[in-house]
GROMACS .gro file of C-alpha atoms in nm:
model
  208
    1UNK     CA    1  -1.588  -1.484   0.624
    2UNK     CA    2  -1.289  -1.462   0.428
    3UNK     CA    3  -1.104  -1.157   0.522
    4UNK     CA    4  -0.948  -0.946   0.254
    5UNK     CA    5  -0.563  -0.773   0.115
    6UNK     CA    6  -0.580  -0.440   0.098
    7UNK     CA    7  -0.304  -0.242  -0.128
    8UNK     CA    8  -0.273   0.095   0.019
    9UNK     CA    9  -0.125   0.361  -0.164
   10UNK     CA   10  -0.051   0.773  -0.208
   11UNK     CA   11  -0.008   0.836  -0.578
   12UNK     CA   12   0.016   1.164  -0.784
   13UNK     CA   13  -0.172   1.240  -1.061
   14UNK     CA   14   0.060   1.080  -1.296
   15UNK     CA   15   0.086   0.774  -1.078
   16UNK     CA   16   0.392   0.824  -0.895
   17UNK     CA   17   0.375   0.665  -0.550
   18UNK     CA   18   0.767   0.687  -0.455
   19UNK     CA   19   0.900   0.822  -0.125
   20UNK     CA   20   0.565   1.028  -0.045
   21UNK     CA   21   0.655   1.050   0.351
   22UNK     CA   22   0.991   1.188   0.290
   23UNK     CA   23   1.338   1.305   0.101
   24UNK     CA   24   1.538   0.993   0.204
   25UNK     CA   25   1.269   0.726   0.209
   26UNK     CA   26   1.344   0.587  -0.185
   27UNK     CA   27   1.576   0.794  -0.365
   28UNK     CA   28   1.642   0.534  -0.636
   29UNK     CA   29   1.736   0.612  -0.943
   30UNK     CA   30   1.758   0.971  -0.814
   31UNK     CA   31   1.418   1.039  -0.734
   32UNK     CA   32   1.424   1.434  -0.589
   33UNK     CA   33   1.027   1.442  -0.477
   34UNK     CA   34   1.075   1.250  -0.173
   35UNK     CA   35   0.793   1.392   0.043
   36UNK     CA   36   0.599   1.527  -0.173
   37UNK     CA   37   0.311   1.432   0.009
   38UNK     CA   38   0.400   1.697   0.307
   39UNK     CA   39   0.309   1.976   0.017
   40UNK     CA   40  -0.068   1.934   0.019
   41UNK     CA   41  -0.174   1.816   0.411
   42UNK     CA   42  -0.533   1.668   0.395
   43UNK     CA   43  -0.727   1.593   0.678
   44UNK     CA   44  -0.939   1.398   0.438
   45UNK     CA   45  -0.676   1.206   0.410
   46UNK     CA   46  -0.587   1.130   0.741
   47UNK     CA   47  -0.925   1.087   0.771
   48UNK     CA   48  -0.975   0.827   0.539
   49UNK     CA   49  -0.624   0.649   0.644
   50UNK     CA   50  -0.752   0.629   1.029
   51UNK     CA   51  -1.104   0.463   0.927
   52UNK     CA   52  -0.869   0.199   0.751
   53UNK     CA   53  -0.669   0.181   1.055
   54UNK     CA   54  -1.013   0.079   1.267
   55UNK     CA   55  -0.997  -0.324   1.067
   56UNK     CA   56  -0.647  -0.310   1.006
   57UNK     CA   57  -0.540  -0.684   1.178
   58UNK     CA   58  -0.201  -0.740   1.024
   59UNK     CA   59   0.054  -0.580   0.776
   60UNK     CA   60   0.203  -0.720   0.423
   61UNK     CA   61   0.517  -0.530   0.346
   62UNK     CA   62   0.796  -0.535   0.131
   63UNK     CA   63   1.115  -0.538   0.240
   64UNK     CA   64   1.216  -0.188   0.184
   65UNK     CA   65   0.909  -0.053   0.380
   66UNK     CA   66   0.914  -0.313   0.624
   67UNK     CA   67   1.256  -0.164   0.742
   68UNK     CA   68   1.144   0.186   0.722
   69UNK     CA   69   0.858   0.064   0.961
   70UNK     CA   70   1.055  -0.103   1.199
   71UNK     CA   71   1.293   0.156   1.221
   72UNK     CA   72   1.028   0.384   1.312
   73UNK     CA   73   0.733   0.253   1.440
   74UNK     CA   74   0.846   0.102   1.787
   75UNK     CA   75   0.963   0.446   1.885
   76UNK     CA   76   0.654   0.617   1.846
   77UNK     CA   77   0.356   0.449   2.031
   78UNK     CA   78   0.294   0.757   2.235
   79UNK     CA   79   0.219   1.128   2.126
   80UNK     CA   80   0.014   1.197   1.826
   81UNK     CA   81   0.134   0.882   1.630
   82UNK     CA   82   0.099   0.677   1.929
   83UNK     CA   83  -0.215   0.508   1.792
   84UNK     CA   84  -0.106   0.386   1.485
   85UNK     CA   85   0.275   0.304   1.654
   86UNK     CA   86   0.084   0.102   1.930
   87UNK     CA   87  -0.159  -0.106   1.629
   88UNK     CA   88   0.156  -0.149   1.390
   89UNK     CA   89   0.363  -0.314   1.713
   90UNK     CA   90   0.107  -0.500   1.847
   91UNK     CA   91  -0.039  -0.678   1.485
   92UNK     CA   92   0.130  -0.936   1.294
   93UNK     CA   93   0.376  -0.833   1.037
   94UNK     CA   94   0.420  -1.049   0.711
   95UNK     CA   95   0.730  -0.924   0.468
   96UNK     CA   96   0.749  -1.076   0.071
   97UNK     CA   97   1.154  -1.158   0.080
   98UNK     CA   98   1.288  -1.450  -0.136
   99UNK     CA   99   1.522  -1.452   0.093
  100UNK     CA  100   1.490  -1.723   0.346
  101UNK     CA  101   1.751  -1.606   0.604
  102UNK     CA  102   1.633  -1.218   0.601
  103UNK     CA  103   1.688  -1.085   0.981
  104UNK     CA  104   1.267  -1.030   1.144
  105UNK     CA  105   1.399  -0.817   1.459
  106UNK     CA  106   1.055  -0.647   1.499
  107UNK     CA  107   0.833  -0.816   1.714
  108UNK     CA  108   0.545  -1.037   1.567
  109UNK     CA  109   0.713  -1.071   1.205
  110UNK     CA  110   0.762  -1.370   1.004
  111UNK     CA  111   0.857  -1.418   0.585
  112UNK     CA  112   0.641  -1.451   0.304
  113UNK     CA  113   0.757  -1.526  -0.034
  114UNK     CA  114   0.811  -1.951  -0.100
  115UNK     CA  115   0.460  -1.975  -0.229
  116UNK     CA  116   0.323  -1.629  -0.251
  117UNK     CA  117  -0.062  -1.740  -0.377
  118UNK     CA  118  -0.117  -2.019  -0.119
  119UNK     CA  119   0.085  -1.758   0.163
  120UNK     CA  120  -0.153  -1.511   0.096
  121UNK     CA  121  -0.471  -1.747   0.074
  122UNK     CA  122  -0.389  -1.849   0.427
  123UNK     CA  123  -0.362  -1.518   0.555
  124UNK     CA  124  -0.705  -1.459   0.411
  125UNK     CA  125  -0.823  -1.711   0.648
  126UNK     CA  126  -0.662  -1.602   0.922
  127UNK     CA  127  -0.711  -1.267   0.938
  128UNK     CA  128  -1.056  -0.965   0.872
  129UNK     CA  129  -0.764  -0.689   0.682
  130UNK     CA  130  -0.435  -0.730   0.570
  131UNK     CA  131  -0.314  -0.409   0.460
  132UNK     CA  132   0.000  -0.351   0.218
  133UNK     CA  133   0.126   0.009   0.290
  134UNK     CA  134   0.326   0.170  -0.011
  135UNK     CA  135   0.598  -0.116  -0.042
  136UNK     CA  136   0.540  -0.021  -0.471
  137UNK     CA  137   0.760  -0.269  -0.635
  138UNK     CA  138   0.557  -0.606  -0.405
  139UNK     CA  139   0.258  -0.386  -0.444
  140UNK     CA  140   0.294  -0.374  -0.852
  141UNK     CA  141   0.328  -0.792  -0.841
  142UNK     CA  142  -0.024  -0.814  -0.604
  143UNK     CA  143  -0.159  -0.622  -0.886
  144UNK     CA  144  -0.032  -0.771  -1.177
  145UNK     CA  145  -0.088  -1.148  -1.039
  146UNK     CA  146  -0.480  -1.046  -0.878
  147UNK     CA  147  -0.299  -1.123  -0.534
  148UNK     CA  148  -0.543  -0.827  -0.413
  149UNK     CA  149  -0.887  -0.760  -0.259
  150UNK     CA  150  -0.914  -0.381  -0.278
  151UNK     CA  151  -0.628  -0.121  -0.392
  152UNK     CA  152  -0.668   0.200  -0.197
  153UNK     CA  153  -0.511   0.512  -0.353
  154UNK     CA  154  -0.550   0.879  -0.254
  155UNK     CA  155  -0.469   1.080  -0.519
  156UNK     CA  156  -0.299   1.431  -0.448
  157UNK     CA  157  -0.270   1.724  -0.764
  158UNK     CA  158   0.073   1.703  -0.832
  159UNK     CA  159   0.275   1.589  -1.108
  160UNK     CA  160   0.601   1.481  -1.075
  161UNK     CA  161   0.737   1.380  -1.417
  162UNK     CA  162   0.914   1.102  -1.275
  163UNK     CA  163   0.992   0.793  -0.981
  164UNK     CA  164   0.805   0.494  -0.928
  165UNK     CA  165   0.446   0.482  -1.068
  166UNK     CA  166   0.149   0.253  -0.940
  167UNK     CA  167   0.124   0.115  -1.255
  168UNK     CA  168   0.432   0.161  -1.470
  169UNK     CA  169   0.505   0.139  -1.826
  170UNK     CA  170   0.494  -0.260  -1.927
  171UNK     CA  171   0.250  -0.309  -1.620
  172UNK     CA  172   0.006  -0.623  -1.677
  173UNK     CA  173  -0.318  -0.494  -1.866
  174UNK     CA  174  -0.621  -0.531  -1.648
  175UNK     CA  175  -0.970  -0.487  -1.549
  176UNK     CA  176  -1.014  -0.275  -1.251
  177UNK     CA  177  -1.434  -0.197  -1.105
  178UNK     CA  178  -1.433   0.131  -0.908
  179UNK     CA  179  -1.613   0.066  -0.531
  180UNK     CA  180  -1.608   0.415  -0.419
  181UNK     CA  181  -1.459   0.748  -0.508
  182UNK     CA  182  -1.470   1.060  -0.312
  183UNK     CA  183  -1.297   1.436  -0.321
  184UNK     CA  184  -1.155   1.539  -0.025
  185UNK     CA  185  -0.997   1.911   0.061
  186UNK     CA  186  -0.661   2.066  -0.103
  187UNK     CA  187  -0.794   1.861  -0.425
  188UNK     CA  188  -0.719   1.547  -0.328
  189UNK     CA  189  -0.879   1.232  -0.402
  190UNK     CA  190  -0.999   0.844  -0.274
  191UNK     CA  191  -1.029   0.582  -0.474
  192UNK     CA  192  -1.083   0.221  -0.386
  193UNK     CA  193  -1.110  -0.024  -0.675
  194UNK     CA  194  -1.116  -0.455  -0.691
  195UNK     CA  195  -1.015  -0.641  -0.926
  196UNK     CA  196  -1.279  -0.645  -1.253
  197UNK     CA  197  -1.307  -0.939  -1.494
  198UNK     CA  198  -1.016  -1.144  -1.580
  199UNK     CA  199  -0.805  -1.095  -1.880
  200UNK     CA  200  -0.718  -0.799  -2.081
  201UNK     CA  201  -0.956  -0.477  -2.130
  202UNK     CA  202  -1.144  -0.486  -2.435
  203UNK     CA  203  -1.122  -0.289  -2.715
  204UNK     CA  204  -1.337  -0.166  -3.023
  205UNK     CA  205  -1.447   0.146  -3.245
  206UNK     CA  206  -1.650   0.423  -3.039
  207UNK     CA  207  -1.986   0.450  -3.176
  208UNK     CA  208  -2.038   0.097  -3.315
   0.00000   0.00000   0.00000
C-alpha cells in the first residue's frame, strides 16, 4: 500500500499558521503573535495531534522547522514530551533545502529538494505516514504543486490580522474534498481535507 504525506498545520481563523508554539519561533517580517497557540489550550487538540503521532514513520520539514526541531527535540525524550522527543529521534527525518551542502547534524536526516516529485514518490513507497509539521512556506509549495495526501489543520478562534497564512494571497487556486471535520473544546476545530479534482474551482451564477 502506498503510504501517504501528511501536511500538518495550526491555523487561525484567518489562516495564519506563523510561529503558533512561540514568540521567537518566526518573527519575520515582524510578526508579534508568536505563540498564539498557548492562548486557547485544547486537549482536543492534543488529542487529535497524539492519534497522528500513533502512524507517524518519518518527518518532511523545511529548513526553518527542521532546525527548531533539532534544536529541541533530542533534549526532551523524557518527561511529558518524552514520547513524541523519543518518535521524532528515532524516525527518519527528510528536509526540502536546495542547498546541497546544508549541515544534517540530527541523527537519521538526509536532503530533499533535487527532484522534489520523484523524492517524494519514493518516500511514498517507503514509508505508511510522512508528516510535514508547520514548516508554512515548503508546506504552501506541497499544496500548490498536489505534492500532498491529506492537509491536517486545527483551527483555533483567533484572528490575527497578519503573518504567514496557509494559503496566502496569490496562492494556486484549487480543489480541496473535506474527509472529516470535528469541533473540539475552547472552539477549536479539525479539519482534514485531500486534494479534490484537478484544475481550478469552477464558477457560475447561483440559482441557474
Amino acid at each position: 500500500m502506498t503510504g501517504r504525506i501528511i501536511i500538518d498545520l495550526f491555523t487561525t481563523l484567518d489562516g495564519v499558521a506563523q510561529a503558533p508554539g512561540g514568540p521567537e519561533e518566526d518573527p519575520t517580517d515582524g510578526f508579534r503573535f508568536g505563540g498564539w497557540q498557548a492562548g486557547v489550550p485544547s486537549e482536543a487538540v492534543g488529542r487529535s495531534v497524539m492519534k497522528g503521532m500513533e502512524t507517524l514513520d518519518a518527518l518532511l520539514l523545511g529548513r526553518r522547522t527542521y532546525d527548531i526541531f533539532a534544536g529541541y527535540w533530542p533534549h526532551h525524550t523524557t518527561g511529558p514530551e518524552g514520547a513524541i522527543g523519543q518518535l521524532f529521534d528515532r524516525v527518519p527525518k527528510y528536509v526540502a533545502s536546495r542547498d546541497a551542502d546544508i549541515a544534517l547534524d540530527w541523527q537519521g536526516s538526509s536532503r530533499v529538494g533535487a527532484d522534489l516529485a520523484a523524492e517524494l514518490a519514493a518516500l511514498r513507497e517507503r514509508h505508511q505516514d510522512v508528516h510535514v509539521i508547520g514548516s508554512i512556506d515548503f508546506a504552501q509549495t506541497l499544496l500548490a504543486e498536489r505534492l500532498y495526501d491529506e492537509l491536517q489543520l486545527w483551527v483555533y478562534p483567533i484572528v490575527l490580522g497578519q503573518g504567514k497564512k496557509v494559503f496566502p494571497e496569490g496562492a494556486a487556486p484549487a480543489n480541496l474534498r473535506l474527509l472529516h471535520a470535528e469541533s473540539g473544546d475552547n472552539g477549536t476545530l479539525s479539519l482534514r481535507y485531500a486534494p479534490g479534482a484537478p484544475g481550478e474551482p469552477e464558477t457560475g451564477v447561483m440559482g441557474e
